[in-house]
């Protein structure tokens, strides 16, 4: 499953927000990737997320596979939306 999201935070995907995404992603039994400008990182890796340096107003895509894919995408949408 995939879901495209807009980064609405004026600070972009900052450390605190990235940490929330990682904490949420690790709760679920699935693989979660974040795709931004042809780069793909594991959404369960704080270093991976921070390395993307995603600014405000950018579109990103989350791709989840596994048993809890829909649940994790719904929860990530709540955090970033």
Short mmCIF file of N, CA and C in Angstrom, two decimals:
data_model
loop_
_atom_site.label_atom_id
_atom_site.label_comp_id
_atom_site.label_asym_id
_atom_site.label_seq_id
_atom_site.Cartn_x
_atom_site.Cartn_y
_atom_site.Cartn_z
N UNK A 1 0.83 -1.18 0.00
CA UNK A 1 0.00 0.00 0.00
C UNK A 1 0.88 1.24 0.00
N UNK A 2 0.40 2.27 -0.65
CA UNK A 2 1.14 3.53 -0.69
C UNK A 2 0.21 4.68 -0.34
N UNK A 3 0.80 5.70 0.25
CA UNK A 3 0.03 6.91 0.54
C UNK A 3 0.94 8.12 0.37
N UNK A 4 0.47 9.09 -0.40
CA UNK A 4 1.21 10.34 -0.60
C UNK A 4 0.72 11.36 0.41
N UNK A 5 1.67 12.05 1.04
CA UNK A 5 1.34 13.05 2.05
C UNK A 5 2.09 14.34 1.78
N UNK A 6 1.53 15.43 2.24
CA UNK A 6 2.16 16.74 2.15
C UNK A 6 2.71 17.09 3.53
N UNK A 7 3.97 17.52 3.59
CA UNK A 7 4.57 17.94 4.86
C UNK A 7 4.03 19.33 5.18
N UNK A 8 3.15 19.40 6.18
CA UNK A 8 2.50 20.65 6.54
C UNK A 8 3.26 21.43 7.61
N UNK A 9 4.08 20.74 8.38
CA UNK A 9 4.83 21.42 9.44
C UNK A 9 5.75 22.47 8.83
N UNK A 10 5.71 23.68 9.36
CA UNK A 10 6.54 24.76 8.82
C UNK A 10 8.04 24.48 9.01
N UNK A 11 8.36 23.56 9.92
CA UNK A 11 9.76 23.18 10.13
C UNK A 11 10.15 21.96 9.30
N UNK A 12 9.24 21.49 8.47
CA UNK A 12 9.52 20.30 7.66
C UNK A 12 9.47 19.05 8.52
N UNK A 13 10.12 18.00 8.06
CA UNK A 13 10.18 16.75 8.83
C UNK A 13 11.35 16.87 9.81
N UNK A 14 11.09 17.60 10.91
CA UNK A 14 12.12 17.87 11.91
C UNK A 14 12.31 16.67 12.84
N UNK A 15 13.28 16.76 13.73
CA UNK A 15 13.67 15.63 14.58
C UNK A 15 12.51 15.10 15.42
N UNK A 16 11.74 15.98 16.02
CA UNK A 16 10.64 15.55 16.88
C UNK A 16 9.57 14.80 16.07
N UNK A 17 9.23 15.33 14.94
CA UNK A 17 8.24 14.70 14.07
C UNK A 17 8.75 13.37 13.52
N UNK A 18 10.00 13.34 13.10
CA UNK A 18 10.61 12.10 12.60
C UNK A 18 10.63 11.04 13.69
N UNK A 19 10.91 11.45 14.91
CA UNK A 19 10.93 10.52 16.04
C UNK A 19 9.55 9.89 16.25
N UNK A 20 8.51 10.69 16.12
CA UNK A 20 7.15 10.17 16.26
C UNK A 20 6.83 9.15 15.17
N UNK A 21 7.28 9.44 13.95
CA UNK A 21 7.06 8.51 12.84
C UNK A 21 7.77 7.18 13.11
N UNK A 22 9.01 7.26 13.59
CA UNK A 22 9.77 6.05 13.90
C UNK A 22 9.10 5.25 15.01
N UNK A 23 8.72 5.91 16.09
CA UNK A 23 8.07 5.23 17.20
C UNK A 23 6.79 4.54 16.76
N UNK A 24 6.02 5.21 15.94
CA UNK A 24 4.78 4.65 15.44
C UNK A 24 5.05 3.46 14.51
N UNK A 25 5.98 3.62 13.60
CA UNK A 25 6.28 2.57 12.61
C UNK A 25 6.78 1.29 13.25
N UNK A 26 7.54 1.42 14.35
CA UNK A 26 8.08 0.23 14.99
C UNK A 26 7.04 -0.57 15.76
N UNK A 27 5.88 0.00 16.00
CA UNK A 27 4.80 -0.69 16.71
C UNK A 27 4.14 -1.77 15.85
N UNK A 28 4.26 -1.63 14.55
CA UNK A 28 3.50 -2.49 13.65
C UNK A 28 4.35 -3.56 12.99
N UNK A 29 3.67 -4.66 12.68
CA UNK A 29 4.31 -5.80 12.03
C UNK A 29 4.23 -5.62 10.51
N UNK A 30 5.10 -4.75 10.01
CA UNK A 30 5.16 -4.51 8.58
C UNK A 30 6.43 -3.74 8.25
N UNK A 31 6.72 -3.66 6.98
CA UNK A 31 7.86 -2.88 6.51
C UNK A 31 7.31 -1.54 6.03
N UNK A 32 7.95 -0.45 6.45
CA UNK A 32 7.48 0.89 6.08
C UNK A 32 8.65 1.66 5.49
N UNK A 33 8.45 2.16 4.30
CA UNK A 33 9.48 2.96 3.62
C UNK A 33 8.93 4.35 3.35
N UNK A 34 9.82 5.34 3.39
CA UNK A 34 9.47 6.70 3.02
C UNK A 34 10.23 7.02 1.74
N UNK A 35 9.52 7.53 0.75
CA UNK A 35 10.11 7.85 -0.55
C UNK A 35 10.02 9.36 -0.75
N UNK A 36 11.19 9.95 -1.05
CA UNK A 36 11.26 11.39 -1.28
C UNK A 36 12.33 11.66 -2.33
N UNK A 37 11.92 12.26 -3.45
CA UNK A 37 12.85 12.60 -4.53
C UNK A 37 13.77 11.44 -4.90
N UNK A 38 13.19 10.33 -5.24
CA UNK A 38 13.92 9.14 -5.69
C UNK A 38 14.81 8.51 -4.62
N UNK A 39 14.68 8.93 -3.38
CA UNK A 39 15.41 8.29 -2.28
C UNK A 39 14.43 7.53 -1.43
N UNK A 40 14.81 6.35 -1.02
CA UNK A 40 13.96 5.48 -0.22
C UNK A 40 14.68 5.15 1.07
N UNK A 41 14.01 5.40 2.21
CA UNK A 41 14.59 5.07 3.50
C UNK A 41 13.59 4.28 4.34
N UNK A 42 14.12 3.55 5.29
CA UNK A 42 13.30 2.80 6.24
C UNK A 42 12.68 3.79 7.21
N UNK A 43 11.34 3.79 7.32
CA UNK A 43 10.65 4.72 8.21
C UNK A 43 10.86 4.37 9.68
N UNK A 44 11.52 3.25 9.95
CA UNK A 44 11.83 2.85 11.32
C UNK A 44 13.23 3.32 11.72
N UNK A 45 13.86 4.11 10.86
CA UNK A 45 15.22 4.61 11.11
C UNK A 45 15.23 6.13 11.24
N UNK A 46 15.51 6.62 12.43
CA UNK A 46 15.54 8.08 12.64
C UNK A 46 16.63 8.72 11.78
N UNK A 47 17.79 8.07 11.67
CA UNK A 47 18.87 8.61 10.84
C UNK A 47 18.47 8.66 9.37
N UNK A 48 17.77 7.63 8.93
CA UNK A 48 17.30 7.59 7.55
C UNK A 48 16.35 8.74 7.25
N UNK A 49 15.39 8.94 8.14
CA UNK A 49 14.41 10.02 7.93
C UNK A 49 15.08 11.39 7.97
N UNK A 50 15.95 11.60 8.94
CA UNK A 50 16.61 12.89 9.08
C UNK A 50 17.56 13.17 7.91
N UNK A 51 18.12 12.13 7.33
CA UNK A 51 19.05 12.32 6.21
C UNK A 51 18.37 12.90 4.98
N UNK A 52 17.06 12.78 4.90
CA UNK A 52 16.32 13.30 3.75
C UNK A 52 16.15 14.82 3.80
N UNK A 53 16.21 15.40 4.99
CA UNK A 53 16.06 16.86 5.17
C UNK A 53 14.86 17.40 4.39
N UNK A 54 13.69 16.85 4.66
CA UNK A 54 12.48 17.22 3.92
C UNK A 54 11.91 18.54 4.46
N UNK A 55 11.83 19.55 3.60
CA UNK A 55 11.30 20.85 4.04
C UNK A 55 9.77 20.92 3.98
N UNK A 56 9.25 21.98 4.54
CA UNK A 56 7.81 22.28 4.52
C UNK A 56 7.29 22.32 3.08
N UNK A 57 6.08 21.80 2.88
CA UNK A 57 5.42 21.90 1.59
C UNK A 57 5.78 20.83 0.58
N UNK A 58 6.62 19.89 0.95
CA UNK A 58 7.03 18.83 0.03
C UNK A 58 6.09 17.63 0.12
N UNK A 59 5.92 16.95 -0.99
CA UNK A 59 5.16 15.71 -1.01
C UNK A 59 6.09 14.54 -0.78
N UNK A 60 5.63 13.61 0.04
CA UNK A 60 6.39 12.39 0.30
C UNK A 60 5.45 11.21 0.11
N UNK A 61 6.00 10.03 -0.04
CA UNK A 61 5.20 8.83 -0.18
C UNK A 61 5.63 7.81 0.86
N UNK A 62 4.66 7.26 1.57
CA UNK A 62 4.92 6.14 2.46
C UNK A 62 4.45 4.88 1.77
N UNK A 63 5.28 3.84 1.82
CA UNK A 63 4.94 2.55 1.24
C UNK A 63 5.06 1.52 2.34
N UNK A 64 3.98 0.81 2.61
CA UNK A 64 3.97 -0.19 3.66
C UNK A 64 3.55 -1.55 3.09
N UNK A 65 4.24 -2.58 3.54
CA UNK A 65 3.90 -3.94 3.15
C UNK A 65 3.88 -4.82 4.39
N UNK A 66 2.93 -5.70 4.46
CA UNK A 66 2.83 -6.60 5.60
C UNK A 66 1.45 -6.55 6.24
N UNK A 67 1.36 -7.28 7.33
CA UNK A 67 0.08 -7.48 8.02
C UNK A 67 -0.60 -6.17 8.45
N UNK A 68 0.16 -5.23 8.98
CA UNK A 68 -0.41 -4.00 9.52
C UNK A 68 -0.22 -2.78 8.61
N UNK A 69 -0.05 -3.00 7.32
CA UNK A 69 0.25 -1.91 6.39
C UNK A 69 -0.79 -0.80 6.43
N UNK A 70 -2.05 -1.15 6.38
CA UNK A 70 -3.10 -0.13 6.37
C UNK A 70 -3.13 0.65 7.69
N UNK A 71 -2.95 -0.04 8.79
CA UNK A 71 -2.97 0.61 10.11
C UNK A 71 -1.84 1.63 10.23
N UNK A 72 -0.64 1.24 9.83
CA UNK A 72 0.49 2.15 9.98
C UNK A 72 0.33 3.37 9.07
N UNK A 73 -0.18 3.17 7.88
CA UNK A 73 -0.39 4.32 6.97
C UNK A 73 -1.44 5.27 7.53
N UNK A 74 -2.49 4.73 8.11
CA UNK A 74 -3.53 5.58 8.72
C UNK A 74 -2.95 6.40 9.87
N UNK A 75 -2.13 5.76 10.71
CA UNK A 75 -1.57 6.46 11.86
C UNK A 75 -0.52 7.50 11.44
N UNK A 76 0.29 7.18 10.45
CA UNK A 76 1.28 8.15 9.96
C UNK A 76 0.57 9.36 9.37
N UNK A 77 -0.53 9.12 8.69
CA UNK A 77 -1.32 10.21 8.12
C UNK A 77 -1.83 11.14 9.22
N UNK A 78 -2.25 10.57 10.34
CA UNK A 78 -2.74 11.39 11.47
C UNK A 78 -1.61 12.26 12.03
N UNK A 79 -0.42 11.71 12.12
CA UNK A 79 0.72 12.45 12.67
C UNK A 79 1.14 13.59 11.74
N UNK A 80 1.24 13.29 10.47
CA UNK A 80 1.75 14.28 9.51
C UNK A 80 0.66 15.15 8.91
N UNK A 81 -0.59 14.71 9.00
CA UNK A 81 -1.69 15.45 8.41
C UNK A 81 -2.21 16.46 9.32
#
